[in-house]
Structures are given as structure tokens and as C-alpha cells.
mmCIF file of C-alpha atoms in Angstrom:
data_model
loop_
_atom_site.group_PDB
_atom_site.id
_atom_site.type_symbol
_atom_site.label_atom_id
_atom_site.label_comp_id
_atom_site.label_asym_id
_atom_site.label_seq_id
_atom_site.Cartn_x
_atom_site.Cartn_y
_atom_site.Cartn_z
ATOM 1 C CA MET A 1 43.760 -7.080 -31.675
ATOM 2 C CA ASP A 2 42.724 -3.534 -32.335
ATOM 3 C CA ALA A 3 42.821 -0.678 -29.821
ATOM 4 C CA PHE A 4 39.254 -1.260 -28.680
ATOM 5 C CA GLN A 5 39.943 -4.901 -27.829
ATOM 6 C CA TRP A 6 43.149 -3.929 -26.022
ATOM 7 C CA TYR A 7 41.181 -1.431 -23.963
ATOM 8 C CA SER A 8 38.540 -4.023 -23.068
ATOM 9 C CA VAL A 9 41.072 -6.653 -22.035
ATOM 10 C CA THR A 10 43.196 -4.166 -20.071
ATOM 11 C CA SER A 11 40.171 -2.713 -18.329
ATOM 12 C CA SER A 12 38.904 -6.172 -17.361
ATOM 13 C CA ALA A 13 42.345 -7.161 -16.083
ATOM 14 C CA TYR A 14 42.427 -4.013 -13.942
ATOM 15 C CA PHE A 15 38.992 -4.842 -12.490
ATOM 16 C CA ALA A 16 40.179 -8.370 -11.676
ATOM 17 C CA LEU A 17 43.386 -7.029 -10.132
ATOM 18 C CA GLN A 18 41.322 -4.799 -7.855
ATOM 19 C CA ALA A 19 38.999 -7.670 -6.939
ATOM 20 C CA VAL A 20 41.505 -10.391 -6.010
ATOM 21 C CA PRO A 21 42.867 -8.845 -2.759
ATOM 22 C CA LEU A 22 39.356 -7.992 -1.607
ATOM 23 C CA LEU A 23 38.141 -11.508 -2.270
ATOM 24 C CA LEU A 24 41.070 -13.439 -0.821
ATOM 25 C CA SER A 25 41.949 -11.373 2.195
ATOM 26 C CA PRO A 26 39.607 -8.590 3.260
ATOM 27 C CA LYS A 27 41.417 -8.413 6.613
ATOM 28 C CA LEU A 28 44.496 -7.196 4.758
ATOM 29 C CA MET A 29 42.465 -4.283 3.401
ATOM 30 C CA ILE A 30 41.295 -3.333 6.898
ATOM 31 C CA SER A 31 44.831 -3.483 8.273
ATOM 32 C CA LEU A 32 46.098 -1.271 5.451
ATOM 33 C CA LEU A 33 43.392 1.334 5.914
ATOM 34 C CA ALA A 34 43.104 1.610 9.702
ATOM 35 C CA GLU A 35 44.697 0.603 12.950
ATOM 36 C CA PRO A 36 44.846 -3.179 13.360
ATOM 37 C CA ARG A 37 41.567 -4.515 14.684
ATOM 38 C CA ARG A 38 39.306 -7.485 14.284
ATOM 39 C CA LEU A 39 37.429 -7.696 10.975
ATOM 40 C CA MET A 40 33.694 -7.600 11.463
ATOM 41 C CA GLN A 41 31.476 -9.975 9.507
ATOM 42 C CA GLY A 42 29.618 -7.135 7.803
ATOM 43 C CA GLU A 43 32.876 -5.641 6.554
ATOM 44 C CA ALA A 44 34.047 -8.991 5.226
ATOM 45 C CA TYR A 45 30.721 -9.433 3.459
ATOM 46 C CA ILE A 46 30.903 -5.974 1.862
ATOM 47 C CA TYR A 47 34.512 -6.436 0.743
ATOM 48 C CA ARG A 48 33.858 -9.843 -0.775
ATOM 49 C CA SER A 49 30.642 -8.649 -2.417
ATOM 50 C CA PHE A 50 32.510 -5.730 -3.939
ATOM 51 C CA ALA A 51 35.202 -8.114 -5.174
ATOM 52 C CA LEU A 52 32.593 -10.349 -6.806
ATOM 53 C CA LEU A 53 30.974 -7.262 -8.324
ATOM 54 C CA LEU A 54 34.298 -6.207 -9.860
ATOM 55 C CA LEU A 55 34.855 -9.715 -11.245
ATOM 56 C CA ALA A 56 31.347 -9.703 -12.722
ATOM 57 C CA PHE A 57 32.011 -6.248 -14.182
ATOM 58 C CA ALA A 58 35.213 -7.579 -15.778
ATOM 59 C CA ALA A 59 33.407 -10.602 -17.239
ATOM 60 C CA LEU A 60 30.529 -8.491 -18.558
ATOM 61 C CA ASN A 61 33.019 -6.103 -20.107
ATOM 62 C CA LEU A 62 34.625 -8.957 -22.038
ATOM 63 C CA LEU A 63 31.279 -10.459 -23.053
ATOM 64 C CA LEU A 64 29.500 -7.276 -24.106
ATOM 65 C CA THR A 65 32.419 -5.893 -26.094
ATOM 66 C CA GLY A 66 32.696 -9.086 -28.125
ATOM 67 C CA ILE A 67 36.104 -10.278 -26.903
ATOM 68 C CA ILE A 68 34.434 -13.495 -25.765
ATOM 69 C CA PRO A 69 31.881 -14.370 -28.482
ATOM 70 C CA LEU A 70 28.375 -15.017 -27.212
ATOM 71 C CA ASP A 71 27.125 -17.003 -30.192
ATOM 72 C CA GLY A 72 30.005 -19.476 -30.374
ATOM 73 C CA ARG A 73 31.240 -18.285 -33.771
ATOM 74 C CA SER A 74 34.956 -17.637 -33.660
ATOM 75 C CA ASP A 75 35.736 -17.834 -37.361
ATOM 76 C CA GLY A 76 37.257 -14.350 -37.375
ATOM 77 C CA THR A 77 34.313 -12.724 -39.134
ATOM 78 C CA SER A 78 32.944 -10.871 -36.161
ATOM 79 C CA GLN A 79 30.044 -8.587 -36.814
ATOM 80 C CA LYS A 80 29.665 -5.233 -35.125
ATOM 81 C CA ASN A 81 28.482 -5.762 -31.569
ATOM 82 C CA PRO A 82 25.643 -3.370 -30.606
ATOM 83 C CA TYR A 83 26.700 -3.383 -26.929
ATOM 84 C CA ALA A 84 30.353 -2.528 -27.539
ATOM 85 C CA PHE A 85 30.094 1.264 -27.610
ATOM 86 C CA PRO A 86 27.768 1.600 -24.572
ATOM 87 C CA THR A 87 30.036 -0.759 -22.618
ATOM 88 C CA LEU A 88 33.047 1.305 -23.637
ATOM 89 C CA THR A 89 31.303 4.478 -22.483
ATOM 90 C CA ILE A 90 30.321 3.006 -19.106
ATOM 91 C CA THR A 91 33.775 1.592 -18.353
ATOM 92 C CA THR A 92 35.400 4.875 -19.396
ATOM 93 C CA ALA A 93 33.045 6.772 -17.065
ATOM 94 C CA TYR A 94 33.928 4.329 -14.273
ATOM 95 C CA HIS A 95 37.643 4.943 -14.781
ATOM 96 C CA MET A 96 37.036 8.698 -14.855
ATOM 97 C CA CYS A 97 35.108 8.610 -11.564
ATOM 98 C CA THR A 98 37.699 6.350 -9.950
ATOM 99 C CA ALA A 99 40.587 8.550 -11.083
ATOM 100 C CA PHE A 100 38.793 11.674 -9.814
ATOM 101 C CA TYR A 101 38.041 10.067 -6.450
ATOM 102 C CA ILE A 102 41.634 8.925 -6.015
ATOM 103 C CA TYR A 103 42.871 12.381 -7.025
ATOM 104 C CA THR A 104 40.746 13.974 -4.300
ATOM 105 C CA GLN A 105 42.120 11.466 -1.769
ATOM 106 C CA LEU A 106 45.685 12.345 -2.752
ATOM 107 C CA SER A 107 45.106 15.962 -1.746
ATOM 108 C CA SER A 108 45.462 14.930 1.911
ATOM 109 C CA GLY A 109 48.765 13.113 1.340
ATOM 110 C CA TRP A 110 50.659 10.875 -1.045
ATOM 111 C CA SER A 111 50.210 7.121 -0.864
ATOM 112 C CA PHE A 112 51.768 4.550 -3.182
ATOM 113 C CA ALA A 113 48.478 2.654 -3.527
ATOM 114 C CA PHE A 114 46.518 5.799 -4.356
ATOM 115 C CA GLY A 115 49.239 6.976 -6.748
ATOM 116 C CA THR A 116 49.281 3.650 -8.576
ATOM 117 C CA GLY A 117 45.490 3.581 -8.729
ATOM 118 C CA LEU A 118 45.407 7.149 -10.044
ATOM 119 C CA ILE A 119 47.921 6.352 -12.778
ATOM 120 C CA CYS A 120 46.128 3.142 -13.833
ATOM 121 C CA SER A 121 42.642 4.647 -13.772
ATOM 122 C CA GLY A 122 43.816 7.839 -15.459
ATOM 123 C CA LEU A 123 45.552 5.942 -18.254
ATOM 124 C CA LEU A 124 42.531 3.695 -18.794
ATOM 125 C CA PHE A 125 40.276 6.762 -18.839
ATOM 126 C CA CYS A 126 42.468 8.449 -21.476
ATOM 127 C CA PHE A 127 42.635 5.250 -23.523
ATOM 128 C CA GLY A 128 38.845 4.900 -23.281
ATOM 129 C CA ILE A 129 38.291 8.490 -24.433
ATOM 130 C CA TRP A 130 40.687 7.877 -27.318
ATOM 131 C CA ASN A 131 38.634 4.812 -28.302
ATOM 132 C CA ILE A 132 35.373 6.745 -28.046
ATOM 133 C CA VAL A 133 36.687 9.533 -30.270
ATOM 134 C CA PHE A 134 38.815 7.617 -32.768
ATOM 135 C CA GLY A 135 38.106 3.921 -32.261
ATOM 136 C CA SER A 136 34.813 3.672 -34.142
ATOM 137 C CA GLN A 137 36.087 5.199 -37.385
ATOM 138 C CA GLU A 138 36.825 3.054 -40.377
ATOM 139 C CA LYS A 139 40.514 2.589 -40.964
ATOM 140 C CA SER A 140 41.214 4.772 -43.998
ATOM 141 C CA LEU A 141 44.869 5.601 -44.316
ATOM 142 C CA SER A 142 45.298 5.872 -48.057
ATOM 143 C CA LYS A 143 44.647 9.133 -49.817
ATOM 144 C CA MET A 144 41.927 9.020 -52.383
ATOM 145 C CA GLY A 145 40.517 11.442 -54.911
ATOM 146 C CA ALA A 146 40.884 15.079 -53.997
ATOM 147 C CA ASP A 147 43.105 14.260 -51.013
ATOM 148 C CA LYS A 148 45.984 13.428 -53.333
ATOM 149 C CA ARG A 149 45.605 16.679 -55.220
ATOM 150 C CA THR A 150 45.120 19.026 -52.281
ATOM 151 C CA SER A 151 48.009 18.067 -50.040
ATOM 152 C CA GLY A 152 51.620 18.861 -50.609
ATOM 153 C CA PHE A 153 54.628 20.699 -49.309
ATOM 154 C CA PRO A 154 54.361 23.408 -47.996
ATOM 155 C CA PHE A 155 50.604 23.105 -47.784
ATOM 156 C CA SER A 156 49.960 24.225 -51.325
ATOM 157 C CA ASN A 157 46.441 24.080 -52.592
ATOM 158 C CA SER A 158 46.952 22.366 -55.894
ATOM 159 C CA GLU A 159 43.206 21.991 -56.373
ATOM 160 C CA SER A 160 42.829 25.721 -56.860
ATOM 161 C CA ALA A 161 46.033 25.718 -58.895
ATOM 162 C CA LYS A 162 44.397 23.104 -61.087
ATOM 163 C CA GLU A 163 41.384 25.365 -61.574
ATOM 164 C CA ILE A 164 43.629 28.322 -62.423
ATOM 165 C CA LYS A 165 45.519 26.180 -64.905
ATOM 166 C CA LYS A 166 42.252 25.025 -66.457
ATOM 167 C CA GLU A 167 41.034 28.610 -66.807
ATOM 168 C CA ALA A 168 44.366 29.624 -68.336
ATOM 169 C CA LYS A 169 44.073 26.827 -70.908
ATOM 170 C CA GLU A 170 40.548 27.926 -71.771
ATOM 171 C CA LYS A 171 41.747 31.516 -72.269
ATOM 172 C CA GLU A 172 44.585 30.212 -74.425
ATOM 173 C CA LYS A 173 42.114 28.293 -76.582
ATOM 174 C CA GLU A 174 39.925 31.388 -76.905
ATOM 175 C CA LYS A 175 42.934 33.413 -78.077
ATOM 176 C CA GLU A 176 43.771 30.744 -80.643
ATOM 177 C CA ARG A 177 40.196 30.751 -81.907
ATOM 178 C CA SER A 178 40.104 34.521 -82.133
ATOM 179 C CA LYS A 179 43.434 34.550 -84.026
ATOM 180 C CA ARG A 180 42.092 32.049 -86.519
ATOM 181 C CA ARG A 181 39.011 34.172 -87.109
ATOM 182 C CA SER A 182 40.946 37.404 -87.538
ATOM 183 C CA VAL A 183 43.539 36.062 -89.967
ATOM 184 C CA PRO A 184 42.292 36.511 -93.544
ATOM 185 C CA ARG A 185 42.194 33.414 -95.612
ATOM 186 C CA THR A 186 44.191 33.424 -98.723
ATOM 187 C CA THR A 187 43.035 31.593 -101.705
ATOM 188 C CA SER A 188 45.539 29.769 -103.662
ATOM 189 C CA SER A 189 45.763 30.644 -107.281
ATOM 190 C CA ARG A 190 46.127 27.614 -109.363
ATOM 191 C CA ALA A 191 46.582 27.964 -112.888
#
């Protein structure tokens, strides 16, 4: 798995983790957020709908990024998915908004749930930004061509040194040619 796939799987797992408590026990959420009271039907509906929305978001994330193949081919030769980058951008924006919202809620006081949510959303946001910036590049780690000649310790520019050396050789050749022209030729006297 590459970094992009790790991000997609981790992000989907985080969505599912957020959805499970809302789906299974919305009354628990009410009791954690306010004084104990009876859960109204509208609140239960909203909590469970939000949980199903998060689960659908997690499934769409896995489908649109290509983790779960849509065409049934799983021979390892996956082609570039056209929906992968937009999905990455949307999920990264979601994590950014969530982290910002939780950060504003923490200004009124520290809570373990908000702190954990801030850390998870913040890390997923940073990982998503890293994938947006560096994840779409081709993996090129070997030095090729001019890269081999231009890098060295301590940051010497051997490419320009190569040019200087080339010019020096050309001057040397010119001197040799001019010496040959200026030296008088002697004829051998054979008897």
C-alpha cells in the first residue's frame, strides 16, 4: 500500500469510528453532551442519519479512491482512478473543517473527546495535505543525468566546473596548435 491508500483506509476507518456510537446508541451521545434526559425521536433520527451518512462517506471514500475496485479487476494492474484526487481533496477539507471546529470548541475548556478528535482530525488533515502535495508525483529516487554531476559535498557545482575544465582544455589545444605553427620546420638533409 502506498501513502495515498493508507490515507484513504485510515480516513474511512475514522469515519466509521465516528459513526458507530451514533448508530448504536444515540442516547449515550445525549447523556455525554447534556444533563440526563429522555431522547426525543427527532434527535435519535438525526443522530442515526448522521451515522449512516458517515458510513456512506467512508464507503464512497474507499470506492472512489480505488481501494475497492469498481470493475472487478484485482490483478494488481490498477489504472489511475480519475476520482481519486478530488476525493482526496474533499476528505482533506472535511478533516480540516472538523479539526478547526473542534479547536474552537476547546477554547472554552479541555475535554478528552474533543482533544482526541482534534488530534485525529488534525493528523488526517496533515496526512491528506502531504498526499495532495507529494502523493501524485512519480516515484523517482535515483539520480539521472545532470543530477549526478551537480550534487556533491559540500554543494559544489561540478557542472560549471566541467565547463571550466572543458574551456581550459580548449585553450590548451589552441596553445598547442599555435606552438606547432610558430616552430619552424627543419628539413632533413639526406645525402
